N, CA, C and O atoms as a GROMACS GRO file, in nm:
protein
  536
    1UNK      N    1   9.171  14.247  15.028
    1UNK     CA    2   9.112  14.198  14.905
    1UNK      C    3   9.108  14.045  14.906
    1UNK      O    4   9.008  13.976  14.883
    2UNK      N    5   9.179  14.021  14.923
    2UNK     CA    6   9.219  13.830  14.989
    2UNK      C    7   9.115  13.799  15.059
    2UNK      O    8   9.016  13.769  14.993
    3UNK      N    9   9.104  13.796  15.201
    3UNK     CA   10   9.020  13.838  15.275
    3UNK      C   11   8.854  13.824  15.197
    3UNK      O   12   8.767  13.737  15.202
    4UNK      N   13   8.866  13.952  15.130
    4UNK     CA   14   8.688  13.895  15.049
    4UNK      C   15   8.677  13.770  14.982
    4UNK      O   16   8.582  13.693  14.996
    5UNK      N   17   8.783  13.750  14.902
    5UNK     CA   18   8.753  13.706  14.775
    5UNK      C   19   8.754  13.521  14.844
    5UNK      O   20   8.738  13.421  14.775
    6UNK      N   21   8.788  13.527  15.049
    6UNK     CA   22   8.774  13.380  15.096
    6UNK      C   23   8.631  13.461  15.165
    6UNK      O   24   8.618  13.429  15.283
    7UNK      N   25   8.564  13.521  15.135
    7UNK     CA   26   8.441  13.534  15.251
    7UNK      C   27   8.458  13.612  15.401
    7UNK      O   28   8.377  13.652  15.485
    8UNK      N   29   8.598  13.611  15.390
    8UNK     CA   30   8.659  13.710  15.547
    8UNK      C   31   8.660  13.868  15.548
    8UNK      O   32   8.718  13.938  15.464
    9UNK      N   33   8.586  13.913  15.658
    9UNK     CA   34   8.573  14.059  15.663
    9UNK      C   35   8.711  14.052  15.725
    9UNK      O   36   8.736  13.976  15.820
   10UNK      N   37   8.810  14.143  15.662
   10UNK     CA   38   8.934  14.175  15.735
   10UNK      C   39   8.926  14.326  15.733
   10UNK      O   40   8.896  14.402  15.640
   11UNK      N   41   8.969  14.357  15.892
   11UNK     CA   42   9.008  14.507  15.890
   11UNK      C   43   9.144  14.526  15.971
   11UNK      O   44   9.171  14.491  16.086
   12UNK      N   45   9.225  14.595  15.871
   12UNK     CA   46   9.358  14.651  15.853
   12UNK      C   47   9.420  14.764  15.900
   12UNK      O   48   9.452  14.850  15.817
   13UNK      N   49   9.445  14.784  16.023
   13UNK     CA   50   9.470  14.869  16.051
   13UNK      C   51   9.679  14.878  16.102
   13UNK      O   52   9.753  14.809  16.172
   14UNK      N   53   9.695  15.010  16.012
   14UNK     CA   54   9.854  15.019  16.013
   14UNK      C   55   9.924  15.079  16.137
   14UNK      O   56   9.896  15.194  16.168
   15UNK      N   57   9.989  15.025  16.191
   15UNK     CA   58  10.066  15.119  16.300
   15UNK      C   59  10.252  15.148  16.297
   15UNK      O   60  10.328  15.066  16.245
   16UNK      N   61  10.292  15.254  16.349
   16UNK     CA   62  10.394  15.244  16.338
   16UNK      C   63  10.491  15.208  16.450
   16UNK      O   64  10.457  15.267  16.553
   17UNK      N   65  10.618  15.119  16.468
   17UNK     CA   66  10.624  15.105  16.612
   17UNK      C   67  10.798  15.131  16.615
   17UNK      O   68  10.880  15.129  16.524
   18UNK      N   69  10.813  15.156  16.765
   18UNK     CA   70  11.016  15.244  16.758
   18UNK      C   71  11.079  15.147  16.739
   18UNK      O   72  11.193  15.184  16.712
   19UNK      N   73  11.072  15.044  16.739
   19UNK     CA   74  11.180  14.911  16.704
   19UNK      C   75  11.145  14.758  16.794
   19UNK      O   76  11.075  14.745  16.895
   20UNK      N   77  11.210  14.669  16.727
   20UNK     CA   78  11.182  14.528  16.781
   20UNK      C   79  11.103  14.525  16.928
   20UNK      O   80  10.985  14.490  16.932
   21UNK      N   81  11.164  14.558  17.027
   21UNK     CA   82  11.109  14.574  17.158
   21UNK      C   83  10.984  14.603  17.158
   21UNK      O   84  10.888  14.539  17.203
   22UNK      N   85  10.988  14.724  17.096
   22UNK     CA   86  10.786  14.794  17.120
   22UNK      C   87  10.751  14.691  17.025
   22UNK      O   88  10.632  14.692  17.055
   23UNK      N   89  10.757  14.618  16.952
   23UNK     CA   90  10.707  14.543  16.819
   23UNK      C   91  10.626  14.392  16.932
   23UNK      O   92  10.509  14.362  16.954
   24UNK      N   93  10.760  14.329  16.979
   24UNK     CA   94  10.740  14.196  17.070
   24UNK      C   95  10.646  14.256  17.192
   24UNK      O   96  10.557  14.176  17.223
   25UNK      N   97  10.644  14.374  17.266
   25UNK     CA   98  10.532  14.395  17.394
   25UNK      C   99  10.421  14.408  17.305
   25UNK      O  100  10.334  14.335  17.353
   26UNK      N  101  10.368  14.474  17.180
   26UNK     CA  102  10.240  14.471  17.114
   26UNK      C  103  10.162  14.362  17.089
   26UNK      O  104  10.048  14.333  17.126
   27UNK      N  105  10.265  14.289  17.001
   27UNK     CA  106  10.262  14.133  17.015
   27UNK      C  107  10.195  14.063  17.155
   27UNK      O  108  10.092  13.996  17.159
   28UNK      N  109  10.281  14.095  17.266
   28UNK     CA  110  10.253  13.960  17.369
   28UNK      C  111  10.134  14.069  17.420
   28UNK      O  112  10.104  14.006  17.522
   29UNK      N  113  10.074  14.148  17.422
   29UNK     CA  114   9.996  14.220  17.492
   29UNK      C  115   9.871  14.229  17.440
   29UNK      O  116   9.774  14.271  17.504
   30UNK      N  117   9.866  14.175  17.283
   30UNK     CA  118   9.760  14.178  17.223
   30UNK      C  119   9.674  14.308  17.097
   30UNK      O  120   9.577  14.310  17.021
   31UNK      N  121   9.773  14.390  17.137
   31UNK     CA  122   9.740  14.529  17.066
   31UNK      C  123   9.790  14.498  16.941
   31UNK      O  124   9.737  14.572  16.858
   32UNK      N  125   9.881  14.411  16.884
   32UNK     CA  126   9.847  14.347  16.702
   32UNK      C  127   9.850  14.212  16.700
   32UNK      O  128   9.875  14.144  16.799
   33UNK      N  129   9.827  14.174  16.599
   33UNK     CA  130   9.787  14.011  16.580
   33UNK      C  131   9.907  14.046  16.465
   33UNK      O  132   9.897  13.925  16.480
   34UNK      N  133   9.997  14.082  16.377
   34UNK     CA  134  10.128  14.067  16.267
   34UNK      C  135  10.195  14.164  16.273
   34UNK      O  136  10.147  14.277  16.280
   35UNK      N  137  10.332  14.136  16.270
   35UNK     CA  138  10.410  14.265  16.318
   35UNK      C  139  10.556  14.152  16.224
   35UNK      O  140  10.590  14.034  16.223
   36UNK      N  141  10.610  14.318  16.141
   36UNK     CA  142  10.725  14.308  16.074
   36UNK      C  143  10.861  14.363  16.186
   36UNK      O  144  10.879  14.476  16.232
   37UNK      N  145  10.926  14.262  16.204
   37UNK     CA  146  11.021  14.324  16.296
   37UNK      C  147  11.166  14.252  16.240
   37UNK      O  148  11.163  14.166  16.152
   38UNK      N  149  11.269  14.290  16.291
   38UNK     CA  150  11.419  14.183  16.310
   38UNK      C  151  11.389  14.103  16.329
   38UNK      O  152  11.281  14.069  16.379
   39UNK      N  153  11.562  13.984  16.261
   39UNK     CA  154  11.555  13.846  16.333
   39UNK      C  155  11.600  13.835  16.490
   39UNK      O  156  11.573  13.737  16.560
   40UNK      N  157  11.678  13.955  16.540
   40UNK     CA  158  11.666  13.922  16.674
   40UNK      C  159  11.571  13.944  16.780
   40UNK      O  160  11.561  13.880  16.884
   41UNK      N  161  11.476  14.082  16.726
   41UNK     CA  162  11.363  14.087  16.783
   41UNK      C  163  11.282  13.890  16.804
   41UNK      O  164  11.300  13.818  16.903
   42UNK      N  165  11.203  13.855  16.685
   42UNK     CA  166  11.186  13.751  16.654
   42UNK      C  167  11.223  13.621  16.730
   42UNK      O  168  11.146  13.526  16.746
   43UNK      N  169  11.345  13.629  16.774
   43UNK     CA  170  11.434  13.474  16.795
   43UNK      C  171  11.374  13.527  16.998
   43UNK      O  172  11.309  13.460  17.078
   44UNK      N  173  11.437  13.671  17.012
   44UNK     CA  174  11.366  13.674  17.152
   44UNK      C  175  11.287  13.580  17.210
   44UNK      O  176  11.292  13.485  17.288
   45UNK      N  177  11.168  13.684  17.104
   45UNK     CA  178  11.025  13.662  17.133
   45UNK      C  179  10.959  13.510  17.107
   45UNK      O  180  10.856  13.482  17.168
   46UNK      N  181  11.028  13.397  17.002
   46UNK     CA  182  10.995  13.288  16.996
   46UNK      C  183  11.066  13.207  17.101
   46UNK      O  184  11.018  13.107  17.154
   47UNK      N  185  11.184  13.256  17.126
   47UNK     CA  186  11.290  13.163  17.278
   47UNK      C  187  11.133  13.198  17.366
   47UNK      O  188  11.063  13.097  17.378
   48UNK      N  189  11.068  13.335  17.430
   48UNK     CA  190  11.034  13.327  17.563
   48UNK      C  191  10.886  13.290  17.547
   48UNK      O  192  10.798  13.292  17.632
   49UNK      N  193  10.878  13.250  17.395
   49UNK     CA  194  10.704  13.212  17.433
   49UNK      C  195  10.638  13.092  17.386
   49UNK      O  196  10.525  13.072  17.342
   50UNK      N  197  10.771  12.993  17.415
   50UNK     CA  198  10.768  12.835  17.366
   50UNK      C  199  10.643  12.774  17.555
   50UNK      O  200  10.628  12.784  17.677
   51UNK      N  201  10.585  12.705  17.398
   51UNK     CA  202  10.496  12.647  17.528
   51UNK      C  203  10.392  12.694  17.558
   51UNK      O  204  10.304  12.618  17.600
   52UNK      N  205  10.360  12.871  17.544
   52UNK     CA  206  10.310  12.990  17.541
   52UNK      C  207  10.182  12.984  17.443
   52UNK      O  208  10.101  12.898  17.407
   53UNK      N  209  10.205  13.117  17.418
   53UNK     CA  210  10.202  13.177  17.279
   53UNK      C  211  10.228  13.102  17.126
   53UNK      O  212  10.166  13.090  17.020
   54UNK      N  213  10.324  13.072  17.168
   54UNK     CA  214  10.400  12.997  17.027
   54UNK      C  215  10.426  13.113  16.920
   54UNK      O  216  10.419  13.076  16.803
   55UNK      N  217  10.452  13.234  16.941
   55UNK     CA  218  10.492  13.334  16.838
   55UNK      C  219  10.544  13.256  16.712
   55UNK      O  220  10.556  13.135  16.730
   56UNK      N  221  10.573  13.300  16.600
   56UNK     CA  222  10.648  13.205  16.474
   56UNK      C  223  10.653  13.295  16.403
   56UNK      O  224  10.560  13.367  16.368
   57UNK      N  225  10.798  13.304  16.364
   57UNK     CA  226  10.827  13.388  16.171
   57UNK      C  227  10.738  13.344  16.075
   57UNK      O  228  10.702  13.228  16.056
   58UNK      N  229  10.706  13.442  16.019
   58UNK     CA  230  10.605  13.322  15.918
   58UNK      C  231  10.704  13.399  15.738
   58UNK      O  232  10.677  13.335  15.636
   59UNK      N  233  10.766  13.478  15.727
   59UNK     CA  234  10.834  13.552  15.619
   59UNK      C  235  10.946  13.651  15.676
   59UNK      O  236  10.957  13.717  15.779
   60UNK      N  237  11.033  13.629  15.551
   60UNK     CA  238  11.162  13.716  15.567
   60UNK      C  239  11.142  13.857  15.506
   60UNK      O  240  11.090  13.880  15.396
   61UNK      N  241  11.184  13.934  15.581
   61UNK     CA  242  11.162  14.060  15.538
   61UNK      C  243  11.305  14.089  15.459
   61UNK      O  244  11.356  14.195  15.497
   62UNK      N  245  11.344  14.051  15.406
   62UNK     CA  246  11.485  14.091  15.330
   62UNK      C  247  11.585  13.983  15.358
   62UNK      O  248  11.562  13.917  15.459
   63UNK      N  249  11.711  13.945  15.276
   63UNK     CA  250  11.809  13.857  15.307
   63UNK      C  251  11.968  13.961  15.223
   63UNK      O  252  12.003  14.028  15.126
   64UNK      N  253  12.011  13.904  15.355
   64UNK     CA  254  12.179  13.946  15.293
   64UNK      C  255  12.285  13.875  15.380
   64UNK      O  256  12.261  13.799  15.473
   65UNK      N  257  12.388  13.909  15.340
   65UNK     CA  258  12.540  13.832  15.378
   65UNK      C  259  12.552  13.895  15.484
   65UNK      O  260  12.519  14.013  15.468
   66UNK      N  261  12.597  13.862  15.626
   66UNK     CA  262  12.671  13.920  15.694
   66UNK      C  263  12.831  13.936  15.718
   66UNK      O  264  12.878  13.823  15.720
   67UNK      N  265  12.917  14.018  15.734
   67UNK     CA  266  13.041  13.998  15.700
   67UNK      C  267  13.109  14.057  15.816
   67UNK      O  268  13.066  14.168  15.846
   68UNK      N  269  13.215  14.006  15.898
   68UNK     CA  270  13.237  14.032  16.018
   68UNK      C  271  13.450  14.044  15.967
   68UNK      O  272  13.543  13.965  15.950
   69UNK      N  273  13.422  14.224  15.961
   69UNK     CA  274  13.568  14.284  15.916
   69UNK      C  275  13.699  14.280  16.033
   69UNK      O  276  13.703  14.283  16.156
   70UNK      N  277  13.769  14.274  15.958
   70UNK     CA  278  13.874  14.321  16.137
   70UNK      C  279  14.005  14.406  16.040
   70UNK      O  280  14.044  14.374  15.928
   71UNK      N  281  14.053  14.523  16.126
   71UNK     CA  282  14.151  14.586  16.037
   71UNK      C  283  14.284  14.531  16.108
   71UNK      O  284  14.381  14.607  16.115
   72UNK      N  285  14.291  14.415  16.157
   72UNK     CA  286  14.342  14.298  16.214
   72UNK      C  287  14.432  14.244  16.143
   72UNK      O  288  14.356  14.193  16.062
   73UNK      N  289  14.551  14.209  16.103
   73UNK     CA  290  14.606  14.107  15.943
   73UNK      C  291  14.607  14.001  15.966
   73UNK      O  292  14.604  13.907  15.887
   74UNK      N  293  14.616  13.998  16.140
   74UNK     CA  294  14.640  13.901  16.233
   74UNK      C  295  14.473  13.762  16.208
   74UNK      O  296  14.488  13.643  16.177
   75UNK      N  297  14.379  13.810  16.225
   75UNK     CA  298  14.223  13.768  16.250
   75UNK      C  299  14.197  13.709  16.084
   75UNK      O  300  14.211  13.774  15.981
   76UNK      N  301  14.166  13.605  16.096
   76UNK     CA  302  14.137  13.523  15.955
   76UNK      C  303  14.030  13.488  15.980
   76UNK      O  304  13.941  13.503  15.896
   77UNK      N  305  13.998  13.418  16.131
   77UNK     CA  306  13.889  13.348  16.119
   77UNK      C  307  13.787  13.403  16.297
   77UNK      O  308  13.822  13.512  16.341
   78UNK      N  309  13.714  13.351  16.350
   78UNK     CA  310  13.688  13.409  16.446
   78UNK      C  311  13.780  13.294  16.588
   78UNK      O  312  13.761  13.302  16.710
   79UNK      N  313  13.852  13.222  16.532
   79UNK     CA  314  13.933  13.169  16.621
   79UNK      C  315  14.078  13.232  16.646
   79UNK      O  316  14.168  13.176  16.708
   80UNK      N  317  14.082  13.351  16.589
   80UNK     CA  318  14.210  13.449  16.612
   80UNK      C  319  14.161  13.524  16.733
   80UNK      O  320  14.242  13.526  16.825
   81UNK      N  321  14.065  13.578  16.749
   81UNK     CA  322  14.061  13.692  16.875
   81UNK      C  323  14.100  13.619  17.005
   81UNK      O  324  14.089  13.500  17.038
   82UNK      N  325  14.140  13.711  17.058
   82UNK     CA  326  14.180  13.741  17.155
   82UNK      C  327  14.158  13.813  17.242
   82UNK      O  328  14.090  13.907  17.201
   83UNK      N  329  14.199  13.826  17.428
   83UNK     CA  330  14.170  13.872  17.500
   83UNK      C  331  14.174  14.077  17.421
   83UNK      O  332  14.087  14.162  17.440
   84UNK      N  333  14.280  14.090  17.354
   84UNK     CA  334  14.332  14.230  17.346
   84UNK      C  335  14.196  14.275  17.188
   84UNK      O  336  14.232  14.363  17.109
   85UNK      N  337  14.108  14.231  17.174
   85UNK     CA  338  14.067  14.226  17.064
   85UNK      C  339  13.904  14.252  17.101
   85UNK      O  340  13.846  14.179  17.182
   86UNK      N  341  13.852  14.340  17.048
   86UNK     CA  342  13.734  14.418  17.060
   86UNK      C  343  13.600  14.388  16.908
   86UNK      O  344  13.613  14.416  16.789
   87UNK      N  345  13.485  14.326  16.977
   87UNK     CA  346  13.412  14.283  16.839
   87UNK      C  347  13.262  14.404  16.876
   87UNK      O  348  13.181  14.420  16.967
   88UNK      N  349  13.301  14.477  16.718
   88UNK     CA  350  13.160  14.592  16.761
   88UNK      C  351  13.044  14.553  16.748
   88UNK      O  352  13.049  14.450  16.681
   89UNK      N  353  12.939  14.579  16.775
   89UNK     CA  354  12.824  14.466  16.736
   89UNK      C  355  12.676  14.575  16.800
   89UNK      O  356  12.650  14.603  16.917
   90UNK      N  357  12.625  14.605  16.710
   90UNK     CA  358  12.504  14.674  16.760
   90UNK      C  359  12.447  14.674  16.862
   90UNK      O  360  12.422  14.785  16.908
   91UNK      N  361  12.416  14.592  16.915
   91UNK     CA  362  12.371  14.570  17.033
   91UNK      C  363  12.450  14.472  17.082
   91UNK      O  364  12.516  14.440  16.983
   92UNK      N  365  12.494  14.386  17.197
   92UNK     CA  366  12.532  14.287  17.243
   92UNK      C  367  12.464  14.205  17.288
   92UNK      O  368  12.403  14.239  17.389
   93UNK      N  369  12.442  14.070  17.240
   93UNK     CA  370  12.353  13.966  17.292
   93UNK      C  371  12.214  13.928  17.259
   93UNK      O  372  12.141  13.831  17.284
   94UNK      N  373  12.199  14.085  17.167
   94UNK     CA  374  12.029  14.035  17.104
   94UNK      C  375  12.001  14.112  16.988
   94UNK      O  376  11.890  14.124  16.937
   95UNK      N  377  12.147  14.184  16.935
   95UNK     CA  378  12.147  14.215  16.758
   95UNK      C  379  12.122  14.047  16.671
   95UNK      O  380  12.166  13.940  16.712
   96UNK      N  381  12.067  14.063  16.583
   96UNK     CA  382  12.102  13.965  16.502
   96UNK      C  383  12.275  13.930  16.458
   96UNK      O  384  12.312  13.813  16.451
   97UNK      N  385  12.362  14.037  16.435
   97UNK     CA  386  12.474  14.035  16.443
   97UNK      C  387  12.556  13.948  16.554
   97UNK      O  388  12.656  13.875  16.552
   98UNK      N  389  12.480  13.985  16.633
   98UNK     CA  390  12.541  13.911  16.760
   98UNK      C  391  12.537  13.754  16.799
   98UNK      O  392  12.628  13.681  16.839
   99UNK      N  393  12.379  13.722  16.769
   99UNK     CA  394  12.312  13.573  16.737
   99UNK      C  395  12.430  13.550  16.623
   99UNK      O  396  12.532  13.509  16.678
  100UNK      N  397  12.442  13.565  16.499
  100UNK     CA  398  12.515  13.524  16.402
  100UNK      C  399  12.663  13.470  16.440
  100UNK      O  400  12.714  13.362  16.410
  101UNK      N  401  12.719  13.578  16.517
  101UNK     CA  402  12.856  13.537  16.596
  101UNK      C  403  12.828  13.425  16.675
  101UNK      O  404  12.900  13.325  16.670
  102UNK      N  405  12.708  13.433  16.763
  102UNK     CA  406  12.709  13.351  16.840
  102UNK      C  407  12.701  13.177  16.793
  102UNK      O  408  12.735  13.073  16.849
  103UNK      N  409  12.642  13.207  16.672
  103UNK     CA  410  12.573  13.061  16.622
  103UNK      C  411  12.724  13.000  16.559
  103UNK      O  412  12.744  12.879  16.547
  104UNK      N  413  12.829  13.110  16.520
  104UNK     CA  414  12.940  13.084  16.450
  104UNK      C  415  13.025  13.020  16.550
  104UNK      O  416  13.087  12.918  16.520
  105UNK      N  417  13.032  13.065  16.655
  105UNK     CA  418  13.121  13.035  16.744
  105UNK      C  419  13.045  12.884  16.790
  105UNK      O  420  13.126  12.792  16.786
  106UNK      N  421  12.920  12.846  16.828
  106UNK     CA  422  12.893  12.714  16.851
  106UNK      C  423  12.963  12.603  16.713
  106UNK      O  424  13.019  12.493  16.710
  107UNK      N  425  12.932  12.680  16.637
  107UNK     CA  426  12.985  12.546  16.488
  107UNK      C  427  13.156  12.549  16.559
  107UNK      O  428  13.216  12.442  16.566
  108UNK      N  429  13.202  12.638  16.593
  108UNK     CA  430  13.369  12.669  16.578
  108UNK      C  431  13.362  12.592  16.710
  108UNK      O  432  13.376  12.475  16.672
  109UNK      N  433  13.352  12.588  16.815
  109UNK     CA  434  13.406  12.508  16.924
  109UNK      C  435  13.289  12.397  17.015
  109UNK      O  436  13.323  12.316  17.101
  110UNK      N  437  13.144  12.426  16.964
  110UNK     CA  438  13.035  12.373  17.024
  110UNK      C  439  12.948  12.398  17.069
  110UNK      O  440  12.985  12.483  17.150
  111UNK      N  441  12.856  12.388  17.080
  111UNK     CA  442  12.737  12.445  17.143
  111UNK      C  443  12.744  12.472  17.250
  111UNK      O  444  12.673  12.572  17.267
  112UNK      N  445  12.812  12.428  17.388
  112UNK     CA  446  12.828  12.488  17.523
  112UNK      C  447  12.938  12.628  17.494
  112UNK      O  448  12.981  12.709  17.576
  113UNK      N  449  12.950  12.624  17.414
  113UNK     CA  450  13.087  12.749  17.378
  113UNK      C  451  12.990  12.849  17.300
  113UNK      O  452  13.053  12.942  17.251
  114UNK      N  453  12.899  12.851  17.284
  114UNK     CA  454  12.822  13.005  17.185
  114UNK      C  455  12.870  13.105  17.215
  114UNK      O  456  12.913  13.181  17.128
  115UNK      N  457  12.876  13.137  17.351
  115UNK     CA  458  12.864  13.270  17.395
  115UNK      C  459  13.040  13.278  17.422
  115UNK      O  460  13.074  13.330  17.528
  116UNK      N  461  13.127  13.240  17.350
  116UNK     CA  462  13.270  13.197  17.405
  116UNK      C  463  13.330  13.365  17.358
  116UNK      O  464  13.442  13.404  17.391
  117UNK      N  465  13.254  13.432  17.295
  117UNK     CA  466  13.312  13.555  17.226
  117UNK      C  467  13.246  13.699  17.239
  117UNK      O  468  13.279  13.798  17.173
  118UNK      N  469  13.144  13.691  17.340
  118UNK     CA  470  13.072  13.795  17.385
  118UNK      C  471  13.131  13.889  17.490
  118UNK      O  472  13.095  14.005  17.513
  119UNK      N  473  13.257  13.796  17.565
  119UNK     CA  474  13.337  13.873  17.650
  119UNK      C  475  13.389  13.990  17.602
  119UNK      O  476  13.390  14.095  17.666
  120UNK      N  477  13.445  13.972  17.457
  120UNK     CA  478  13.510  14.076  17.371
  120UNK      C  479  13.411  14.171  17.273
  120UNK      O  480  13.457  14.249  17.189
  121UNK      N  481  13.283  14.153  17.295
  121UNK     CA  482  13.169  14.228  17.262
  121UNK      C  483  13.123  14.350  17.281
  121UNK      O  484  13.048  14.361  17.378
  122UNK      N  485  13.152  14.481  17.196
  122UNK     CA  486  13.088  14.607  17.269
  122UNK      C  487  12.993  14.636  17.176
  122UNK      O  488  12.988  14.584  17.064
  123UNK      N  489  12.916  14.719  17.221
  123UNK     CA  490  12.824  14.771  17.162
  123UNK      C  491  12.825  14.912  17.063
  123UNK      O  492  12.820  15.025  17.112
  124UNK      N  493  12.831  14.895  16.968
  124UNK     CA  494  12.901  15.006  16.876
  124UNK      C  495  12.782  15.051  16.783
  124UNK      O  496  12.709  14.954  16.773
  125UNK      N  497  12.726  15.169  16.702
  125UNK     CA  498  12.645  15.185  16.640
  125UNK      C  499  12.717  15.176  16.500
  125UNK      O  500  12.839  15.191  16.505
  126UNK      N  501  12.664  15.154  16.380
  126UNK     CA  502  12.729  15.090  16.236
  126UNK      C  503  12.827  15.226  16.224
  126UNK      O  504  12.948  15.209  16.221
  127UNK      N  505  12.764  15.385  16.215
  127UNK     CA  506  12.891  15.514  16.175
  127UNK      C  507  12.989  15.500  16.232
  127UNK      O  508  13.089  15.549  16.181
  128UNK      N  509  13.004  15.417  16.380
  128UNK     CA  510  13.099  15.491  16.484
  128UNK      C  511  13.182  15.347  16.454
  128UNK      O  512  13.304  15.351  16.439
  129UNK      N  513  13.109  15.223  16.446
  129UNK     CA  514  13.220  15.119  16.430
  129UNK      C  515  13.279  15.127  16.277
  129UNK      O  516  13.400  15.108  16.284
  130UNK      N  517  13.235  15.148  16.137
  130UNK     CA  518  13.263  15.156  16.051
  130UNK      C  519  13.376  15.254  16.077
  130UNK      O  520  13.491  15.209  16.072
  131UNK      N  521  13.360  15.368  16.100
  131UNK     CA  522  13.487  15.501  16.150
  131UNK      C  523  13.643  15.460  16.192
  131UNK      O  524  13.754  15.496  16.154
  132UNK      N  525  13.580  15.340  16.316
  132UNK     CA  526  13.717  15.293  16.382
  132UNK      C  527  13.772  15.190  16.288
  132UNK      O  528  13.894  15.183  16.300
  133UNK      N  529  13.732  15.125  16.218
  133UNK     CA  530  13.768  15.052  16.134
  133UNK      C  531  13.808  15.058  16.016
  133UNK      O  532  13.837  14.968  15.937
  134UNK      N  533  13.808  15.253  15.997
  134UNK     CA  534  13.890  15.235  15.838
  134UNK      C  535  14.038  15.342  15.851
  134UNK      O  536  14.116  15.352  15.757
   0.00000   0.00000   0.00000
């Protein structure tokens, strides 16, 4: 309706896609021109197509707190873990969860240190880590 009301024939066509991954190959392949995906899908796909493409967020699809639990008494901050200490995380290395840790841990010791906490990183789905954790 937009579209007319500037003089632009737009045609809209909806697709459905299995998650971030199939979202970013549609994207770089040309089969959509806008695609609603994650921020880690997103951060991927804008890291590998600088210079490129130039992919860009252009809107947030939702906002919330992230909150990173430990049934730990020991763990206050993310400078408590330890070698013996296990962080669940949807995916490892390209959940948004994971970026978030990661970006936390650069403020906490520096930017050559991001990844200082991925050693202790598994990959847990939300039922199965929520489970071990209560």
């Amino acid at each position: 309706k937009h579209g007319k009301q500037q003089g632009i024939d737009v045609k809209v066509e909806w697709t459905q896609l299995s998650g971030g991954a199939a979202v970013n190959d549609a994207l770089l392949s040309g089969a959509i021109d806008i695609a609603g995906a994650g921020v880690g899908p997103l951060l991927t796909l804008w890291d590998r197509t600088q210079g490129k493409q130039n992919v860009k967020g252009v809107a947030s699809l939702g906002n919330f707190p992230y909150y990173l639990v430990s049934n730990n008494p020991k763990i206050k901050t993310i400078a408590d873990f330890t070698e013996k200490d296990r962080i669940a995380l949807p995916a490892v290395t390209v959940s948004v969860q994971s970026r978030v840790l990661q970006y936390a841990a650069a403020k906490q010791w520096g930017d050559k240190e991001f990844n200082r906490l991925d050693k202790w990183t598994v990959a847990v789905p939300h039922p199965d880590a929520a489970a071990a954790i209560i």
